[in-house]
PDB file of C-alpha atoms in Angstrom:
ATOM      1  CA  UNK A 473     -29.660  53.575 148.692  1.00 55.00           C
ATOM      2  CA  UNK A 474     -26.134  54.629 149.030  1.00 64.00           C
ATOM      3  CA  UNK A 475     -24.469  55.256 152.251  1.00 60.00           C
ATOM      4  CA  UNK A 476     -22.320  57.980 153.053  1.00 66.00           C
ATOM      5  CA  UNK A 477     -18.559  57.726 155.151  1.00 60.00           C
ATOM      6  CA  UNK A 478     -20.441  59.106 158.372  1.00 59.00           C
ATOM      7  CA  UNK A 479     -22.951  55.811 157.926  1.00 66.00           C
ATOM      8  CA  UNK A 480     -20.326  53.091 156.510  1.00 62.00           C
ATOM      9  CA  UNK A 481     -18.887  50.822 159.157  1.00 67.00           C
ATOM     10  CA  UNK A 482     -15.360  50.967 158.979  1.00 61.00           C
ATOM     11  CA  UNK A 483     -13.779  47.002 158.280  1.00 60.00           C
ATOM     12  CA  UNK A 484     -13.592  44.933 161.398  1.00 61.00           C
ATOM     13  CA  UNK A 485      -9.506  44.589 162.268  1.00 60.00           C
ATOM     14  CA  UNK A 486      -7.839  41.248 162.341  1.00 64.00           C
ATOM     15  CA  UNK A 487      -6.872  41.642 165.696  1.00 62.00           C
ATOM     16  CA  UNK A 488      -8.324  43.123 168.621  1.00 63.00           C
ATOM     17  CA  UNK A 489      -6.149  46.151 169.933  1.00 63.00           C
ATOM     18  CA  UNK A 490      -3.793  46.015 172.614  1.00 59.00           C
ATOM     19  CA  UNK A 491      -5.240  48.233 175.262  1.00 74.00           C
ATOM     20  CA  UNK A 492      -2.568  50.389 177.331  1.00 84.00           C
ATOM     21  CA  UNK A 493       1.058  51.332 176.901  1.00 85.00           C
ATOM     22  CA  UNK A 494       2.163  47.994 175.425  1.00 85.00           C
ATOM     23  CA  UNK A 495      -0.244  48.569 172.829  1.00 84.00           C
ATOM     24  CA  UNK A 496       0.444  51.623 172.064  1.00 86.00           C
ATOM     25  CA  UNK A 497       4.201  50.893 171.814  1.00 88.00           C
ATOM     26  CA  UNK A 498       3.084  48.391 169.925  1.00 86.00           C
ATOM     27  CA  UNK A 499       1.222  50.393 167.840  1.00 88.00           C
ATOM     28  CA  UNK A 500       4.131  53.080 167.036  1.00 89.00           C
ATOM     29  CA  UNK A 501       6.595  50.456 166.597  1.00 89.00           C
ATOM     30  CA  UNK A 502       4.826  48.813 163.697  1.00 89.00           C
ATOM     31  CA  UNK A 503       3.782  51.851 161.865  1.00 90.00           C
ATOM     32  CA  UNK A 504       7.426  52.890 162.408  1.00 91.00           C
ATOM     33  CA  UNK A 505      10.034  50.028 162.598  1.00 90.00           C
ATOM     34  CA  UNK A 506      13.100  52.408 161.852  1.00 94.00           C
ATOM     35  CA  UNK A 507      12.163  54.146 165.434  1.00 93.00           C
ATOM     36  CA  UNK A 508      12.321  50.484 166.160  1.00 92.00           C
ATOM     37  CA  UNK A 509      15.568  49.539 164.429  1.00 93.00           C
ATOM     38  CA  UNK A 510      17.493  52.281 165.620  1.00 94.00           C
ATOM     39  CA  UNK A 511      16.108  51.966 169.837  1.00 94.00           C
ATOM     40  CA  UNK A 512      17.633  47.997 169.360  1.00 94.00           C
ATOM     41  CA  UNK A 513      20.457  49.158 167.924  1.00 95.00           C
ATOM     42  CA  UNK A 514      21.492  52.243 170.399  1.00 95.00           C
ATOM     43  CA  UNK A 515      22.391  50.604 173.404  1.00 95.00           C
ATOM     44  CA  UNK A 516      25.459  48.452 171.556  1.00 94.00           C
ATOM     45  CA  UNK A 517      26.605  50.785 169.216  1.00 94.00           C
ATOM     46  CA  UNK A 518      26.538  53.651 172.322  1.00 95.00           C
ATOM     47  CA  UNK A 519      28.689  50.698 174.371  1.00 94.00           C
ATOM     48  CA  UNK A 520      30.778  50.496 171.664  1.00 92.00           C
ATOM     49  CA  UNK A 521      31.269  54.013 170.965  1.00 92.00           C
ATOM     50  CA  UNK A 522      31.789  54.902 175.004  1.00 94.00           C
ATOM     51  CA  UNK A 523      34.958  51.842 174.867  1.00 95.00           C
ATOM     52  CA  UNK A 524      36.805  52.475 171.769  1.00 94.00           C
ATOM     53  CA  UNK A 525      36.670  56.407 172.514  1.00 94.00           C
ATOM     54  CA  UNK A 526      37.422  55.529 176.304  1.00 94.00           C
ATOM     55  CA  UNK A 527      40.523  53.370 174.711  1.00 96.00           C
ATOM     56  CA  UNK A 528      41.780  56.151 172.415  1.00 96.00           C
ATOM     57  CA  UNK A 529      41.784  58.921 175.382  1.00 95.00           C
ATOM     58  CA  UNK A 530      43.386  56.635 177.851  1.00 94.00           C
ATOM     59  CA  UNK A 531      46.153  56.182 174.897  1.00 95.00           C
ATOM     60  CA  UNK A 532      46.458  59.629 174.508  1.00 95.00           C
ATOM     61  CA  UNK A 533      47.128  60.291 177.827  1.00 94.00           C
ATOM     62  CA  UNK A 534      49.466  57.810 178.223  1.00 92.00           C
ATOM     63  CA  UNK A 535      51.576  59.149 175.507  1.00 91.00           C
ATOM     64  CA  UNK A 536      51.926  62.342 177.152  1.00 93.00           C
ATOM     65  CA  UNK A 537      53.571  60.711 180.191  1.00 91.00           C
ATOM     66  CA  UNK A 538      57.378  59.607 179.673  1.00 88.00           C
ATOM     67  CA  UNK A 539      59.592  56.890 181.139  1.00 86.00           C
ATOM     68  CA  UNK A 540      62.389  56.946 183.389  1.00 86.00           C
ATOM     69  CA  UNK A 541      65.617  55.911 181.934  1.00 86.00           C
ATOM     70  CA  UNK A 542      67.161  54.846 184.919  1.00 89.00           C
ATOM     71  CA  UNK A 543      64.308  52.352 186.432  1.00 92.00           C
ATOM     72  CA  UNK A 544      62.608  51.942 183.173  1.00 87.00           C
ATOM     73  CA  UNK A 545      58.922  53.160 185.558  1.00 90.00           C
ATOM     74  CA  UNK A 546      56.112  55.662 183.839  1.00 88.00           C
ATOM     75  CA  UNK A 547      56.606  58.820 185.026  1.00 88.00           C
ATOM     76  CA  UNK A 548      52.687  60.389 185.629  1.00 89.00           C
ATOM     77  CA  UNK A 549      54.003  64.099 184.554  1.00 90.00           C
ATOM     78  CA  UNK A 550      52.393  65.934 181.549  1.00 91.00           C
ATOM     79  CA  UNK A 551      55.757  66.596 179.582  1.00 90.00           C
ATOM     80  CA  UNK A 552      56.291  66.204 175.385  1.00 91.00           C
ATOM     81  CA  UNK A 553      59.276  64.432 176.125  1.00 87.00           C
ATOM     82  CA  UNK A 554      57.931  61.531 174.163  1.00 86.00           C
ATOM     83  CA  UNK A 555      56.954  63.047 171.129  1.00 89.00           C
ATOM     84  CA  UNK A 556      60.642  64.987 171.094  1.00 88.00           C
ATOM     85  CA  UNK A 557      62.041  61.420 171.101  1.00 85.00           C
ATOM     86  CA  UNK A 558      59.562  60.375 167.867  1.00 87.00           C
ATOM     87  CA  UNK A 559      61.686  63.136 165.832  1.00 88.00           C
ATOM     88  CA  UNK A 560      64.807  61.340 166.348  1.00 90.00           C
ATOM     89  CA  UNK A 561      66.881  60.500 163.332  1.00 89.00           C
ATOM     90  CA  UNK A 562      67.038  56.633 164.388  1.00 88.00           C
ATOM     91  CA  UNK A 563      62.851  56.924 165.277  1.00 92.00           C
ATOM     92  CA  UNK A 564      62.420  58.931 161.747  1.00 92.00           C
ATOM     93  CA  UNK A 565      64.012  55.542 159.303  1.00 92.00           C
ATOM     94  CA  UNK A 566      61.922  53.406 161.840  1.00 94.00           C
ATOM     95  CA  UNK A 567      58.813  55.493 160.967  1.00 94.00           C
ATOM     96  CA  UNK A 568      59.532  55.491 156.895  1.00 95.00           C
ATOM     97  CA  UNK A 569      60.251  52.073 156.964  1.00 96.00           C
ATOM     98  CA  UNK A 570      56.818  50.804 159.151  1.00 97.00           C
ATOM     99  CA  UNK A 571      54.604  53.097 156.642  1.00 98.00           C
ATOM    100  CA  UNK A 572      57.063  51.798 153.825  1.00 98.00           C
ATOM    101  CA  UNK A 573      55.888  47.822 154.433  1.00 99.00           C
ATOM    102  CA  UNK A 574      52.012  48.720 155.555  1.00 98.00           C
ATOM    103  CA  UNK A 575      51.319  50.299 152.077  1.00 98.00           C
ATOM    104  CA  UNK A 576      53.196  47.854 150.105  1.00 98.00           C
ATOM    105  CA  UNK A 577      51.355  44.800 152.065  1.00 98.00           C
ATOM    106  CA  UNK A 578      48.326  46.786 151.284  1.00 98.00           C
ATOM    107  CA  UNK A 579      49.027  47.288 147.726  1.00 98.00           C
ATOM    108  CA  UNK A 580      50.185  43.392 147.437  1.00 97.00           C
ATOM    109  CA  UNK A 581      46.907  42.416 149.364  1.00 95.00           C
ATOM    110  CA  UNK A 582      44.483  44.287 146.677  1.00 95.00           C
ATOM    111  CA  UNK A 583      46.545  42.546 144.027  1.00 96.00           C
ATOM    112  CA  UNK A 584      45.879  38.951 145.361  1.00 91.00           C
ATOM    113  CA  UNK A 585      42.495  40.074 146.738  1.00 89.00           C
ATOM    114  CA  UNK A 586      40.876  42.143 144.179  1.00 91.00           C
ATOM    115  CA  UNK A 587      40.920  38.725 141.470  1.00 90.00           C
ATOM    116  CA  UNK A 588      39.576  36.301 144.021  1.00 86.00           C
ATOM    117  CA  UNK A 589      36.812  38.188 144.854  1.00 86.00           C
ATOM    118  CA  UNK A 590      35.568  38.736 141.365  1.00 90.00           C
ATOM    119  CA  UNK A 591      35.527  35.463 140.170  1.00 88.00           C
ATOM    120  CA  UNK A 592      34.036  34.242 143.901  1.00 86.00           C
ATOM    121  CA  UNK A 593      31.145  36.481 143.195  1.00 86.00           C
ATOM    122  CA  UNK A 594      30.888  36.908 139.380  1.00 90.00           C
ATOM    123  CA  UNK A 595      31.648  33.016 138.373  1.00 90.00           C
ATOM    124  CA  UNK A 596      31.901  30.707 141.518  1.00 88.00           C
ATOM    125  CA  UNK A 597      28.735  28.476 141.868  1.00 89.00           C
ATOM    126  CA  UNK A 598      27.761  25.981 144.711  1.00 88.00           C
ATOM    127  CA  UNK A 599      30.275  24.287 146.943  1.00 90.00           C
ATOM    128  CA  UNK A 600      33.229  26.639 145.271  1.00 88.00           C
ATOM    129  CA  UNK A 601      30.968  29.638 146.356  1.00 87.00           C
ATOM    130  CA  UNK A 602      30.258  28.612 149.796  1.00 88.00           C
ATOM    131  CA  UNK A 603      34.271  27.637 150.218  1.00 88.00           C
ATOM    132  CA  UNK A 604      35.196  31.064 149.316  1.00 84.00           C
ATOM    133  CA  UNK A 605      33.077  32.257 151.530  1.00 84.00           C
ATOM    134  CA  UNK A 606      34.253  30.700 154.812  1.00 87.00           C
ATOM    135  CA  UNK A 607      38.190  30.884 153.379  1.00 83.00           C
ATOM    136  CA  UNK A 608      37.061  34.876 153.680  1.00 78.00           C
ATOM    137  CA  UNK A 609      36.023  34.800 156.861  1.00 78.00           C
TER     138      UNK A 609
END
């Protein structure tokens, strides 16, 4: 005698199920632990998000305030004093020379960098490994 799907007894589970909204949660959290992942992971990243946009508007409207010669205080008026004062001849060589030195630090940095890091993860073993490693960090 064979029985049919309507007559089999479905497997007894390993665990009894939670009963209520816990379990449910539960329930959805397991079948779905990217819902999961991403409900941990909101709160910081949103916290994060809220200060360093917070940071770069207050910066922004701080640069569209100017300063007072004579005292040296911030004067709270809207005004694009500050950015006429960027296109200054002595602000303009200041400007070339800053982005000058950042891209050839960053071009001497890849240099140095770009070798360590390949034979840290291509031929370091053991101690040497775990020593490059923390000298990165």
């Amino acid at each position: 005698m064979t029985l049919t799907a309507a007559q089999a007894k479905p497997a007894p589970a390993l665990l009894p199920r939670a009963r209520g909204l816990r379990g449910a949660l539960s329930d959805l959290f397991w079948r779905r632990p990217k819902l999961l992942l991403l409900l941990m992971l909101l709160p910081p990243v949103l916290w994060l998000g809220i200060v360093y946009i917070g940071s770069l508007f207050a910066l922004l409207l701080q640069s569209f305030f100017s300063i007072d010669e004579f005292s040296g205080l911030v004067n709270r008026e809207f005004t694009l004093k500050t950015y006429g004062d960027l296109l200054q001849a002595a602000n303009l060589d200041i400007i070339l020379r800053t982005v000058t030195m950042a891209a050839l630090v960053t071009f001497a940095s890849a240099i140095v960098a770009f070798p360590i890091a390949y034979y840290a993860a291509r031929y370091a073993r053991g101690r040497w490994k775990a020593l490059f490693y923390l000298g990165i960090m």
